Amino acid sequence: MKKRVKAIAGLILVALLAACSSNSTESTPVKSGKVVLKFMVTNENYSDRLKDFIANYETSSGNKVDVQLLPAAEFDSMLKVKMMSDEGPDLFVTDDIAMSQFNVPKEWFEDLSERPWVQRLSDGGRKMIEWNDSRITGLPITNPGGFGILYNKSIFSELGLEVPTTWNEFLAACEKVKLAGITPVNIQLANGSEFGTTHMMHQLFVNAELNRMEQGDQFWEDMNTHKIKLTDIPEYEQALSQMIELKEKGYINEDFISNTFELTQEKIGTGKVAMHPAGDFILEPLLAKYPELDLGFFSMPFGDTPGAISLYAGVGMSVNAKAKHKEAALQMIDFFASKEQQEAFMGKAPGTSVFADVNAEANIISAELQKYMDSGKAFMGMFGRYEAWNDMDARKIMQEMMIGNKSPKQVLEELNAKAEIIAKGKKLQGW
């Protein structure tokens, strides 16, 4: 039986390795000869603007880029197989640049902190993409942004509503929307879309950091060394309680269990819902289908305050520390970081640039997001600061809470138990 298991495992490994055959594109001036760079990317993030950049790089450098495409569901396991077998690509993407410091072995990443372009990062841009130890390990290939509430301005205007600045005002707005026959707040839990709910959770959770701004990084140092537990933060329980209150008052769509990302776009686009927790990533597909939509963006209030925004870095392009063609890979990311390439890249999907000198057209979300960042009311989400965090665990547990199987307190207790397992496995200090 053991031999059969080993044989099957071997066949799976061979199949996975074989599945990584590719596509192509990319490069920057190389001293001698031309190289073929391997670049692993998720299908979902292989955008037209990324294709255009790769074509520009190839033309400029004479190199080629072998683009190895994989579905997001298979990407992490495939990357691990390749890296562990010393067949890793020269460049690869991660789900979120900041979150990758906890979810992917750190030794896989080449440290980019001394590359000349790092000096051109804006303060806010650096805050989004740097690791807790201040290392820079990648650049976004999807726009960085923040989690907040996307809302239909036309519905708000027709009902005489202003952007709410307290929780009671938010509930009152929801009641008025509901009486008008429109779903106040849309969330989604189907087909792996439980992150539609964790977006709201992450945005509300950052109010704990807002309330402790005078502590600076000490708050996260204490969290990461287990001096403070998730269950010790009253703001976290309050955040989850607010979410439950929305459901109990009938302000959330009844079909949230079967609701998908695609259905969400249709509901927002046709005015069936007034608000949805979201980030920059929803705009491109949504506005492509409904270009006339008049949308706004604000932070969901927290108690008697307007609340804060939770930042995310976006899908990142990184260089393998053991890349076969490391010098060329570094030249490629330097080329991507250039002002000219970044402005061309951002010009095809308006939003927030991480560079201070790049002229990027604002979109609906990024224009408002900048105001939160300028006023000090935007913080990197927990997934990018808490070393014992696992966002996939959180998504599943949040799903159970929203269908009524767990209370906010039980959610935090379970998240804390999961964090202890992760921390001990990583041998983190204090755990």
PDB file of N, CA and C in Angstrom, residues 81-116:
ATOM      1  N   VAL A  81       5.826  23.287  -5.705  1.00  0.00           N
ATOM      2  CA  VAL A  81       6.473  22.141  -6.338  1.00  0.00           C
ATOM      3  C   VAL A  81       7.705  22.582  -7.121  1.00  0.00           C
ATOM      4  N   LYS A  82       7.554  23.647  -7.889  1.00  0.00           N
ATOM      5  CA  LYS A  82       8.665  24.130  -8.713  1.00  0.00           C
ATOM      6  C   LYS A  82       9.820  24.632  -7.851  1.00  0.00           C
ATOM      7  N   MET A  83       9.497  25.395  -6.829  1.00  0.00           N
ATOM      8  CA  MET A  83      10.538  25.957  -5.962  1.00  0.00           C
ATOM      9  C   MET A  83      11.264  24.855  -5.192  1.00  0.00           C
ATOM     10  N   MET A  84      10.520  23.900  -4.674  1.00  0.00           N
ATOM     11  CA  MET A  84      11.114  22.841  -3.868  1.00  0.00           C
ATOM     12  C   MET A  84      11.980  21.902  -4.709  1.00  0.00           C
ATOM     13  N   SER A  85      11.726  21.865  -6.008  1.00  0.00           N
ATOM     14  CA  SER A  85      12.506  20.987  -6.881  1.00  0.00           C
ATOM     15  C   SER A  85      13.604  21.754  -7.619  1.00  0.00           C
ATOM     16  N   ASP A  86      13.867  22.983  -7.162  1.00  0.00           N
ATOM     17  CA  ASP A  86      14.879  23.840  -7.783  1.00  0.00           C
ATOM     18  C   ASP A  86      14.607  24.083  -9.263  1.00  0.00           C
ATOM     19  N   GLU A  87      13.327  24.072  -9.628  1.00  0.00           N
ATOM     20  CA  GLU A  87      12.922  24.377 -10.996  1.00  0.00           C
ATOM     21  C   GLU A  87      12.073  25.648 -11.009  1.00  0.00           C
ATOM     22  N   GLY A  88      12.278  26.486  -9.995  1.00  0.00           N
ATOM     23  CA  GLY A  88      11.472  27.687  -9.857  1.00  0.00           C
ATOM     24  C   GLY A  88      11.649  28.649 -11.020  1.00  0.00           C
ATOM     25  N   PRO A  89      10.622  29.455 -11.305  1.00  0.00           N
ATOM     26  CA  PRO A  89      10.717  30.441 -12.382  1.00  0.00           C
ATOM     27  C   PRO A  89      11.651  31.578 -11.990  1.00  0.00           C
ATOM     28  N   ASP A  90      12.002  32.409 -12.952  1.00  0.00           N
ATOM     29  CA  ASP A  90      12.837  33.575 -12.661  1.00  0.00           C
ATOM     30  C   ASP A  90      12.021  34.648 -11.940  1.00  0.00           C
ATOM     31  N   LEU A  91      10.754  34.765 -12.335  1.00  0.00           N
ATOM     32  CA  LEU A  91       9.844  35.714 -11.697  1.00  0.00           C
ATOM     33  C   LEU A  91       8.514  35.015 -11.446  1.00  0.00           C
ATOM     34  N   PHE A  92       7.797  35.473 -10.428  1.00  0.00           N
ATOM     35  CA  PHE A  92       6.510  34.859 -10.109  1.00  0.00           C
ATOM     36  C   PHE A  92       5.617  35.897  -9.446  1.00  0.00           C
ATOM     37  N   VAL A  93       4.335  35.601  -9.398  1.00  0.00           N
ATOM     38  CA  VAL A  93       3.404  36.512  -8.737  1.00  0.00           C
ATOM     39  C   VAL A  93       2.947  35.907  -7.414  1.00  0.00           C
ATOM     40  N   THR A  94       2.479  36.778  -6.520  1.00  0.00           N
ATOM     41  CA  THR A  94       1.874  36.357  -5.257  1.00  0.00           C
ATOM     42  C   THR A  94       0.544  37.086  -5.103  1.00  0.00           C
ATOM     43  N   ASP A  95      -0.375  36.509  -4.339  1.00  0.00           N
ATOM     44  CA  ASP A  95      -1.729  37.040  -4.218  1.00  0.00           C
ATOM     45  C   ASP A  95      -1.753  38.476  -3.708  1.00  0.00           C
ATOM     46  N   ASP A  96      -0.875  38.806  -2.791  1.00  0.00           N
ATOM     47  CA  ASP A  96      -0.759  40.173  -2.280  1.00  0.00           C
ATOM     48  C   ASP A  96       0.676  40.344  -1.797  1.00  0.00           C
ATOM     49  N   ILE A  97       1.316  41.434  -2.183  1.00  0.00           N
ATOM     50  CA  ILE A  97       2.733  41.624  -1.889  1.00  0.00           C
ATOM     51  C   ILE A  97       3.004  41.593  -0.389  1.00  0.00           C
ATOM     52  N   ALA A  98       2.201  42.319   0.377  1.00  0.00           N
ATOM     53  CA  ALA A  98       2.423  42.367   1.825  1.00  0.00           C
ATOM     54  C   ALA A  98       2.074  41.044   2.488  1.00  0.00           C
ATOM     55  N   MET A  99       0.969  40.436   2.067  1.00  0.00           N
ATOM     56  CA  MET A  99       0.524  39.173   2.675  1.00  0.00           C
ATOM     57  C   MET A  99       1.494  38.030   2.384  1.00  0.00           C
ATOM     58  N   SER A 100       2.242  38.137   1.287  1.00  0.00           N
ATOM     59  CA  SER A 100       3.134  37.044   0.894  1.00  0.00           C
ATOM     60  C   SER A 100       4.230  36.779   1.923  1.00  0.00           C
ATOM     61  N   GLN A 101       4.550  37.775   2.753  1.00  0.00           N
ATOM     62  CA  GLN A 101       5.601  37.569   3.767  1.00  0.00           C
ATOM     63  C   GLN A 101       5.209  36.507   4.781  1.00  0.00           C
ATOM     64  N   PHE A 102       3.911  36.225   4.888  1.00  0.00           N
ATOM     65  CA  PHE A 102       3.433  35.230   5.843  1.00  0.00           C
ATOM     66  C   PHE A 102       3.017  33.927   5.162  1.00  0.00           C
ATOM     67  N   ASN A 103       2.578  34.014   3.912  1.00  0.00           N
ATOM     68  CA  ASN A 103       2.012  32.846   3.237  1.00  0.00           C
ATOM     69  C   ASN A 103       2.995  32.097   2.345  1.00  0.00           C
ATOM     70  N   VAL A 104       4.128  32.723   2.035  1.00  0.00           N
ATOM     71  CA  VAL A 104       5.114  32.125   1.131  1.00  0.00           C
ATOM     72  C   VAL A 104       6.474  32.176   1.822  1.00  0.00           C
ATOM     73  N   PRO A 105       7.298  31.119   1.708  1.00  0.00           N
ATOM     74  CA  PRO A 105       8.631  31.161   2.340  1.00  0.00           C
ATOM     75  C   PRO A 105       9.420  32.408   1.936  1.00  0.00           C
ATOM     76  N   LYS A 106       9.908  33.138   2.920  1.00  0.00           N
ATOM     77  CA  LYS A 106      10.600  34.398   2.646  1.00  0.00           C
ATOM     78  C   LYS A 106      11.864  34.224   1.814  1.00  0.00           C
ATOM     79  N   GLU A 107      12.491  33.042   1.942  1.00  0.00           N
ATOM     80  CA  GLU A 107      13.749  32.829   1.224  1.00  0.00           C
ATOM     81  C   GLU A 107      13.543  32.700  -0.287  1.00  0.00           C
ATOM     82  N   TRP A 108      12.297  32.602  -0.734  1.00  0.00           N
ATOM     83  CA  TRP A 108      12.047  32.547  -2.170  1.00  0.00           C
ATOM     84  C   TRP A 108      12.254  33.903  -2.846  1.00  0.00           C
ATOM     85  N   PHE A 109      12.168  34.975  -2.072  1.00  0.00           N
ATOM     86  CA  PHE A 109      12.148  36.321  -2.642  1.00  0.00           C
ATOM     87  C   PHE A 109      13.527  36.984  -2.670  1.00  0.00           C
ATOM     88  N   GLU A 110      13.861  37.556  -3.805  1.00  0.00           N
ATOM     89  CA  GLU A 110      15.037  38.420  -3.886  1.00  0.00           C
ATOM     90  C   GLU A 110      14.680  39.759  -3.233  1.00  0.00           C
ATOM     91  N   ASP A 111      15.552  40.257  -2.380  1.00  0.00           N
ATOM     92  CA  ASP A 111      15.317  41.550  -1.729  1.00  0.00           C
ATOM     93  C   ASP A 111      15.577  42.665  -2.743  1.00  0.00           C
ATOM     94  N   LEU A 112      14.556  43.471  -2.998  1.00  0.00           N
ATOM     95  CA  LEU A 112      14.655  44.543  -3.992  1.00  0.00           C
ATOM     96  C   LEU A 112      14.853  45.913  -3.352  1.00  0.00           C
ATOM     97  N   SER A 113      15.059  45.930  -2.064  1.00  0.00           N
ATOM     98  CA  SER A 113      15.080  47.197  -1.315  1.00  0.00           C
ATOM     99  C   SER A 113      16.154  48.173  -1.773  1.00  0.00           C
ATOM    100  N   GLU A 114      17.240  47.667  -2.387  1.00  0.00           N
ATOM    101  CA  GLU A 114      18.327  48.551  -2.826  1.00  0.00           C
ATOM    102  C   GLU A 114      18.241  48.908  -4.305  1.00  0.00           C
ATOM    103  N   ARG A 115      17.188  48.488  -4.987  1.00  0.00           N
ATOM    104  CA  ARG A 115      17.057  48.875  -6.392  1.00  0.00           C
ATOM    105  C   ARG A 115      16.816  50.379  -6.464  1.00  0.00           C
ATOM    106  N   PRO A 116      17.382  51.071  -7.447  1.00  0.00           N
ATOM    107  CA  PRO A 116      17.281  52.540  -7.517  1.00  0.00           C
ATOM    108  C   PRO A 116      15.847  53.065  -7.494  1.00  0.00           C
TER     109      PRO A 116
END
